[in-house]
Tab-separated table of C-alpha atoms in Angstrom:
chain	number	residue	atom	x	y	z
P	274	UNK	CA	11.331	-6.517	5.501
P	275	UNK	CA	7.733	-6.492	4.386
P	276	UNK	CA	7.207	-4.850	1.270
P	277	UNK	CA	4.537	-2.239	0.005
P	278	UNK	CA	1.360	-3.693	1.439
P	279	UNK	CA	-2.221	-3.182	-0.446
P	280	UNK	CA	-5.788	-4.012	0.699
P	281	UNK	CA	-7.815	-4.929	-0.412
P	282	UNK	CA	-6.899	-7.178	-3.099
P	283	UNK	CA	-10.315	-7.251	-4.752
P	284	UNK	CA	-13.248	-5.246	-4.390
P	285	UNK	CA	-16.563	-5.546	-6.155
P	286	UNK	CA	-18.962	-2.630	-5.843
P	287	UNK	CA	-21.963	-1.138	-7.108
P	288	UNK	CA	-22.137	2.268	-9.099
P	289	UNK	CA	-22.472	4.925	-6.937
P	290	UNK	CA	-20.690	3.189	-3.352
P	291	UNK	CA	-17.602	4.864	-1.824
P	292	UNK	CA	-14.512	2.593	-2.240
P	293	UNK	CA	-11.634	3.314	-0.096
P	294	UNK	CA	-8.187	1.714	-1.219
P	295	UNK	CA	-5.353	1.577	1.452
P	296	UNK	CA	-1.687	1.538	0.936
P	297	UNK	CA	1.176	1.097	3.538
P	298	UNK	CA	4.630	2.215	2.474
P	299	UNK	CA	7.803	0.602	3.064
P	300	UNK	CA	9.286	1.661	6.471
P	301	UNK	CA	11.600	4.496	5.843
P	302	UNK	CA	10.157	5.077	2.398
P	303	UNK	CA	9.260	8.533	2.317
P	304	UNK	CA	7.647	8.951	-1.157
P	305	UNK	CA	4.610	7.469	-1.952
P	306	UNK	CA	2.988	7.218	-5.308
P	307	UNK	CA	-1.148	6.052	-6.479
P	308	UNK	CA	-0.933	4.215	-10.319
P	309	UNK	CA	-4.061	3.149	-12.061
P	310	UNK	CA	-3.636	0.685	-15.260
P	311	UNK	CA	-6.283	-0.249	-17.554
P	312	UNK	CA	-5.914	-2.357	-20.791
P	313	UNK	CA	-7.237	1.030	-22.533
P	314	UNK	CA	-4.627	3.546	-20.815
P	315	UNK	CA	-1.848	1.410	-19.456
P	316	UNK	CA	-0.391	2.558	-16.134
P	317	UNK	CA	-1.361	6.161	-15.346
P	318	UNK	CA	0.074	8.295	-12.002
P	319	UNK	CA	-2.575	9.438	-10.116
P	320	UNK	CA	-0.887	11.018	-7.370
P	321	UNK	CA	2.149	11.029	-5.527
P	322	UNK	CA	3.519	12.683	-2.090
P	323	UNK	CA	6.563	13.149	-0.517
P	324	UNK	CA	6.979	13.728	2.797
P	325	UNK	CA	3.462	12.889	2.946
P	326	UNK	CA	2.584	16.262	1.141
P	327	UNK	CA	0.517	15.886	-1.916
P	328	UNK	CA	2.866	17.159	-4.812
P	329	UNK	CA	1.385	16.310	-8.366
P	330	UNK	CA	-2.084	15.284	-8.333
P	331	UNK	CA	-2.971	16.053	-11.698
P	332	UNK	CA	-3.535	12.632	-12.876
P	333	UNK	CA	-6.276	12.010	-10.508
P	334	UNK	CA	-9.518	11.726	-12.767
P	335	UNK	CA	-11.661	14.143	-11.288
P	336	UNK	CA	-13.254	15.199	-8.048
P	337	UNK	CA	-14.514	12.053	-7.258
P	338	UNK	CA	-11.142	10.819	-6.515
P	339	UNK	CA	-9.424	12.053	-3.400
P	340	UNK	CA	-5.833	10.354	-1.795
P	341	UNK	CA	-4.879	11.304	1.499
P	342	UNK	CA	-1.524	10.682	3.679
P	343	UNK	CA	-1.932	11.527	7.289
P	344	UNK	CA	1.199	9.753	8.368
P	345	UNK	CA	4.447	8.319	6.950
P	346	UNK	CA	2.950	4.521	7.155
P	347	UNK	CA	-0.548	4.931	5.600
P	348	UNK	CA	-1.993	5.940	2.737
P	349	UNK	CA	-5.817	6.161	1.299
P	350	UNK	CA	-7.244	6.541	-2.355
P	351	UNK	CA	-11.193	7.087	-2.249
P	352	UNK	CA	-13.383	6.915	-5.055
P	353	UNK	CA	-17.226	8.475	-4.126
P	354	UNK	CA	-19.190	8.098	-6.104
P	355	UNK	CA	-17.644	5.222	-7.895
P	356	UNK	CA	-18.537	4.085	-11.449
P	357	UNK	CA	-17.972	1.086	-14.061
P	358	UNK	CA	-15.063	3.019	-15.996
P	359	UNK	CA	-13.261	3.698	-12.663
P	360	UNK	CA	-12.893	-0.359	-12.776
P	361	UNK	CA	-9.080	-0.946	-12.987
P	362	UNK	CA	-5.693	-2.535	-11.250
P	363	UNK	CA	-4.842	-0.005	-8.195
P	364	UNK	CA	-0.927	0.440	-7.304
P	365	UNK	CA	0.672	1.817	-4.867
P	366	UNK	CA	4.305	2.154	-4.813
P	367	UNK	CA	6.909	3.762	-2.820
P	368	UNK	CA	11.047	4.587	-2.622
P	369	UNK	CA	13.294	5.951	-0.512
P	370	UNK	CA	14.695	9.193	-1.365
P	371	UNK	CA	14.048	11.840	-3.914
P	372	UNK	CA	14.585	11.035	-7.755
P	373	UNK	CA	17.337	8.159	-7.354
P	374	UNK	CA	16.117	4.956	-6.698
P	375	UNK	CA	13.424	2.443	-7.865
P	376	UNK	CA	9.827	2.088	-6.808
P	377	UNK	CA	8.897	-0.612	-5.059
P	378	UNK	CA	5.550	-1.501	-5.679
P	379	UNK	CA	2.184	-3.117	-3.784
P	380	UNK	CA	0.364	-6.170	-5.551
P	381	UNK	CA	-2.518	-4.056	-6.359
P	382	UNK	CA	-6.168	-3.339	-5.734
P	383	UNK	CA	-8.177	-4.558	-8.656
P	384	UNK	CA	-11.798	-2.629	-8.377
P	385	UNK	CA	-14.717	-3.590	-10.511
P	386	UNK	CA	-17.612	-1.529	-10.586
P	387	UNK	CA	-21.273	-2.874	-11.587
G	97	UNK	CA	5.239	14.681	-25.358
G	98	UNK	CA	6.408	11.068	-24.426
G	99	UNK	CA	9.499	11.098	-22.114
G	100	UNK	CA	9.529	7.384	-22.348
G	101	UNK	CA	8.415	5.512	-25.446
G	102	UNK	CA	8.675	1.741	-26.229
G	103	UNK	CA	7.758	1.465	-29.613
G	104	UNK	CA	7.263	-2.388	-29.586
G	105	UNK	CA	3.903	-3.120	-28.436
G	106	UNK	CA	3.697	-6.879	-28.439
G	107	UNK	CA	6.340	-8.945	-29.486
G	108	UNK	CA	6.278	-12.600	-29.992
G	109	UNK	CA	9.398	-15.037	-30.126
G	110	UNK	CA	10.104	-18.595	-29.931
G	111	UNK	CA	11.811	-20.658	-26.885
G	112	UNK	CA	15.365	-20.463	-26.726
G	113	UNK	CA	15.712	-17.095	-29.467
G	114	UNK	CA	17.093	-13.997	-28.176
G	115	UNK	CA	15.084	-11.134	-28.260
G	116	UNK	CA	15.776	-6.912	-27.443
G	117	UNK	CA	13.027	-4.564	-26.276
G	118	UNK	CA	13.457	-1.314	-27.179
G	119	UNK	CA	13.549	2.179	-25.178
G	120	UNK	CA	13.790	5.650	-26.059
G	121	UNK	CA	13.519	8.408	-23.398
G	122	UNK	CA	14.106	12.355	-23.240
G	123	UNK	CA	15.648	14.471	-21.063
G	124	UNK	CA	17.285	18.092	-20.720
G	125	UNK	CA	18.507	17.020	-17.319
G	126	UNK	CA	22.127	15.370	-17.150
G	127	UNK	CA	21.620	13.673	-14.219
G	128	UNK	CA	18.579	10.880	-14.482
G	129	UNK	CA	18.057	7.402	-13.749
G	130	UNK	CA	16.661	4.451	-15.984
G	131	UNK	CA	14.674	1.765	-14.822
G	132	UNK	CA	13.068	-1.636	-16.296
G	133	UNK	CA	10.129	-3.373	-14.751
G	134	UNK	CA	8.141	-6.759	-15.451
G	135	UNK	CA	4.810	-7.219	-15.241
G	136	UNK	CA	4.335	-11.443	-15.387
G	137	UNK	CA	0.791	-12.532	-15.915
G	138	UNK	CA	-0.429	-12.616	-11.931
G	139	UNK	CA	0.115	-8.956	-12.292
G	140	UNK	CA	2.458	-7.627	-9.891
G	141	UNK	CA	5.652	-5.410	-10.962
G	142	UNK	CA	8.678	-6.396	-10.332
G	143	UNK	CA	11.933	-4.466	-10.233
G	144	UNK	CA	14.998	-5.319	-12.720
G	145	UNK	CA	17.176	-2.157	-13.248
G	146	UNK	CA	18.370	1.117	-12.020
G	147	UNK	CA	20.641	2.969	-14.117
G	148	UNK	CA	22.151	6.418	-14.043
G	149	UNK	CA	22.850	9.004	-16.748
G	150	UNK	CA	26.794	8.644	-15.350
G	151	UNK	CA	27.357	5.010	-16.058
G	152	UNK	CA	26.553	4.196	-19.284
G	153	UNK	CA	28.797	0.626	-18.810
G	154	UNK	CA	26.644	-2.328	-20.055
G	155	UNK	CA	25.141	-4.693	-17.443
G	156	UNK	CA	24.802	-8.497	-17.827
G	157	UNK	CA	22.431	-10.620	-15.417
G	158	UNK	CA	22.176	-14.271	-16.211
G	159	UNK	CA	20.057	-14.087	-19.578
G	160	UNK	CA	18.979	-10.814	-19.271
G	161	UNK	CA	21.522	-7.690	-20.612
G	162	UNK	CA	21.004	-4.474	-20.927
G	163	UNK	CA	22.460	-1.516	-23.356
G	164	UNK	CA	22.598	2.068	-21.946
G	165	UNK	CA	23.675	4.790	-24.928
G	166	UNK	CA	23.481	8.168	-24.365
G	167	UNK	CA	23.993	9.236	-27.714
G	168	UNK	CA	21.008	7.962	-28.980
G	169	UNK	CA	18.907	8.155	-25.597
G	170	UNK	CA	18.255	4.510	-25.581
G	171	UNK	CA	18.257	1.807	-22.622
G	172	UNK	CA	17.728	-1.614	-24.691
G	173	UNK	CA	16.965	-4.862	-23.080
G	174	UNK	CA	17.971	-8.294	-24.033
G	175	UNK	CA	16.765	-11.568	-23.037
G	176	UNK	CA	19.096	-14.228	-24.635
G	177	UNK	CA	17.831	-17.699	-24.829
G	178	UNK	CA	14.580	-16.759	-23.937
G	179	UNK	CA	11.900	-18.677	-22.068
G	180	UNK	CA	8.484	-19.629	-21.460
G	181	UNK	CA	9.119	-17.668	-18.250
G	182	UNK	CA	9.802	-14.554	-19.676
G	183	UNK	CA	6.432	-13.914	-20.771
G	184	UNK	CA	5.601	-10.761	-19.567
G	185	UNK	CA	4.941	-6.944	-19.896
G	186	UNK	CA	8.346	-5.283	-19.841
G	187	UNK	CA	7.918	-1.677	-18.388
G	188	UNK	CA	10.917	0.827	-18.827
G	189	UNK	CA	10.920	3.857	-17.004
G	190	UNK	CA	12.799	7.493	-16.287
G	191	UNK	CA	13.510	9.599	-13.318
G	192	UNK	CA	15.132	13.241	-13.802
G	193	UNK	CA	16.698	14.684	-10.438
G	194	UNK	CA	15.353	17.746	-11.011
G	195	UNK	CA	12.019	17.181	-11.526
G	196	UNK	CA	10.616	16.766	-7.435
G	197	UNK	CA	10.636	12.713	-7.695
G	198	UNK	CA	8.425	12.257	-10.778
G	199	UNK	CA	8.866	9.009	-12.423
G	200	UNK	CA	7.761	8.148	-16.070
G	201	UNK	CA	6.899	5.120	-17.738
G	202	UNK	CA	6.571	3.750	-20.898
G	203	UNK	CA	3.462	2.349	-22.610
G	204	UNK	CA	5.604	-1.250	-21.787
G	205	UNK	CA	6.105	-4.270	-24.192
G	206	UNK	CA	4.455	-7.509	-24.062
G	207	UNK	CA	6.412	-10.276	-24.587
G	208	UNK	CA	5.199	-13.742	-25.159
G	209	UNK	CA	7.663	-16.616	-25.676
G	210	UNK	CA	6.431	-19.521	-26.980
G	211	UNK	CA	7.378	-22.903	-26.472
């Protein structure tokens, strides 16, 4: 089975551009959770759903950040406008179930911001 | 307040010692799961453990062990015979059933072995 699948891999953008980060879940996974991790701050939760439905977003930054799930198989984090401390290691991760088992985690967007 | 905390922050050891990395968590909830994670150099994470609060028997995997006690909230991991290999950020982690599928990590511990 394919696992948690990421793109992209790398992104390089200027201060200011819109970056869009996409995440597909594991087939039958039906939570879904957005990590940042920075040397500074380690790995932070952004966001997670389950269901799709948003549940805890308060570790998303600020307004500039937005995740959305419109189905069970995709997933989007957007940064608009980005900047250089938003420059980081993007994961997304997902598991089956509610509270039990392990997450299962993507290889990561790493964004750098000029 | 931390409901994980690895209070090693780097640890270094040479080939072939045995080391433990050390995790504390806190919980009111009685049923919870425990989880360890690796972070090698390239950067993904990569699963290792799943415990729950009911089954507090020890677990041995090849080199790696692991040491679940309740009484001090503590889920210790040992490499024995450690290797170049094992260089890594170790990540340990908690999930409480009742708390709508949050998960927590700890700060993690990076490990280098040296040859």
């Amino acid at each position: 089975d394919a696992g948690v699948i990421q793109s992209p891999r790398h992104e390089v953008t200027e201060m200011g551009q819109e970056v869009t980060l996409r995440c597909k879940p594991i087939s039958g996974h039906n939570s879904l959770f957005w990590y940042r991790q920075t040397m500074m701050r380690g790995l932070e939760l952004l966001i997670y759903f389950n269901n799709n439905v948003p549940i805890d977003d308060s570790g998303m930054p600020e307004d500039r950040f937005s995740a959305k799930m419109p189905n069970a198989s995709f997933s989007t984090l957007k940064i608009q406008p980005s900047e250089p401390r938003d420059s980081a290691v993007y994961f997304c991760a997902s598991r089956a179930g509610m509270n039990t088992g392990e997450l299962f985690f993507g290889e990561g967007s790493r964004l750098t911001v000029l | 307040a931390q409901k994980v905390t690895q209070a090693q922050t780097e640890i270094s050891v040479v080939e072939k010692e045995d080391v433990t990395l050390d995790c504390v968590y806190e919980t009111r909830d009685t049923t919870y799961y425990l989880f360890w994670y690796k972070q090698p150099p390239s950067g993904e994470l990569v699963f290792l453990i799943r415990r729950n609060s009911f089954d507090e028997q020890n677990e041995i995997s090849g080199r790696y062990s692991w040491n679940f006690q309740k009484s001090t909230s503590s889920f210790n991991f040992t490499i024995t015979a450690s290797q170049v290999v094992d260089s890594a950020v170790y990540f340990c982690a908690l999930s409480e059933a009742g708390a709508g599928n949050q998960f927590y990590f700890g700060t993690g511990t990076s490990l280098t072995v040296i040859p």
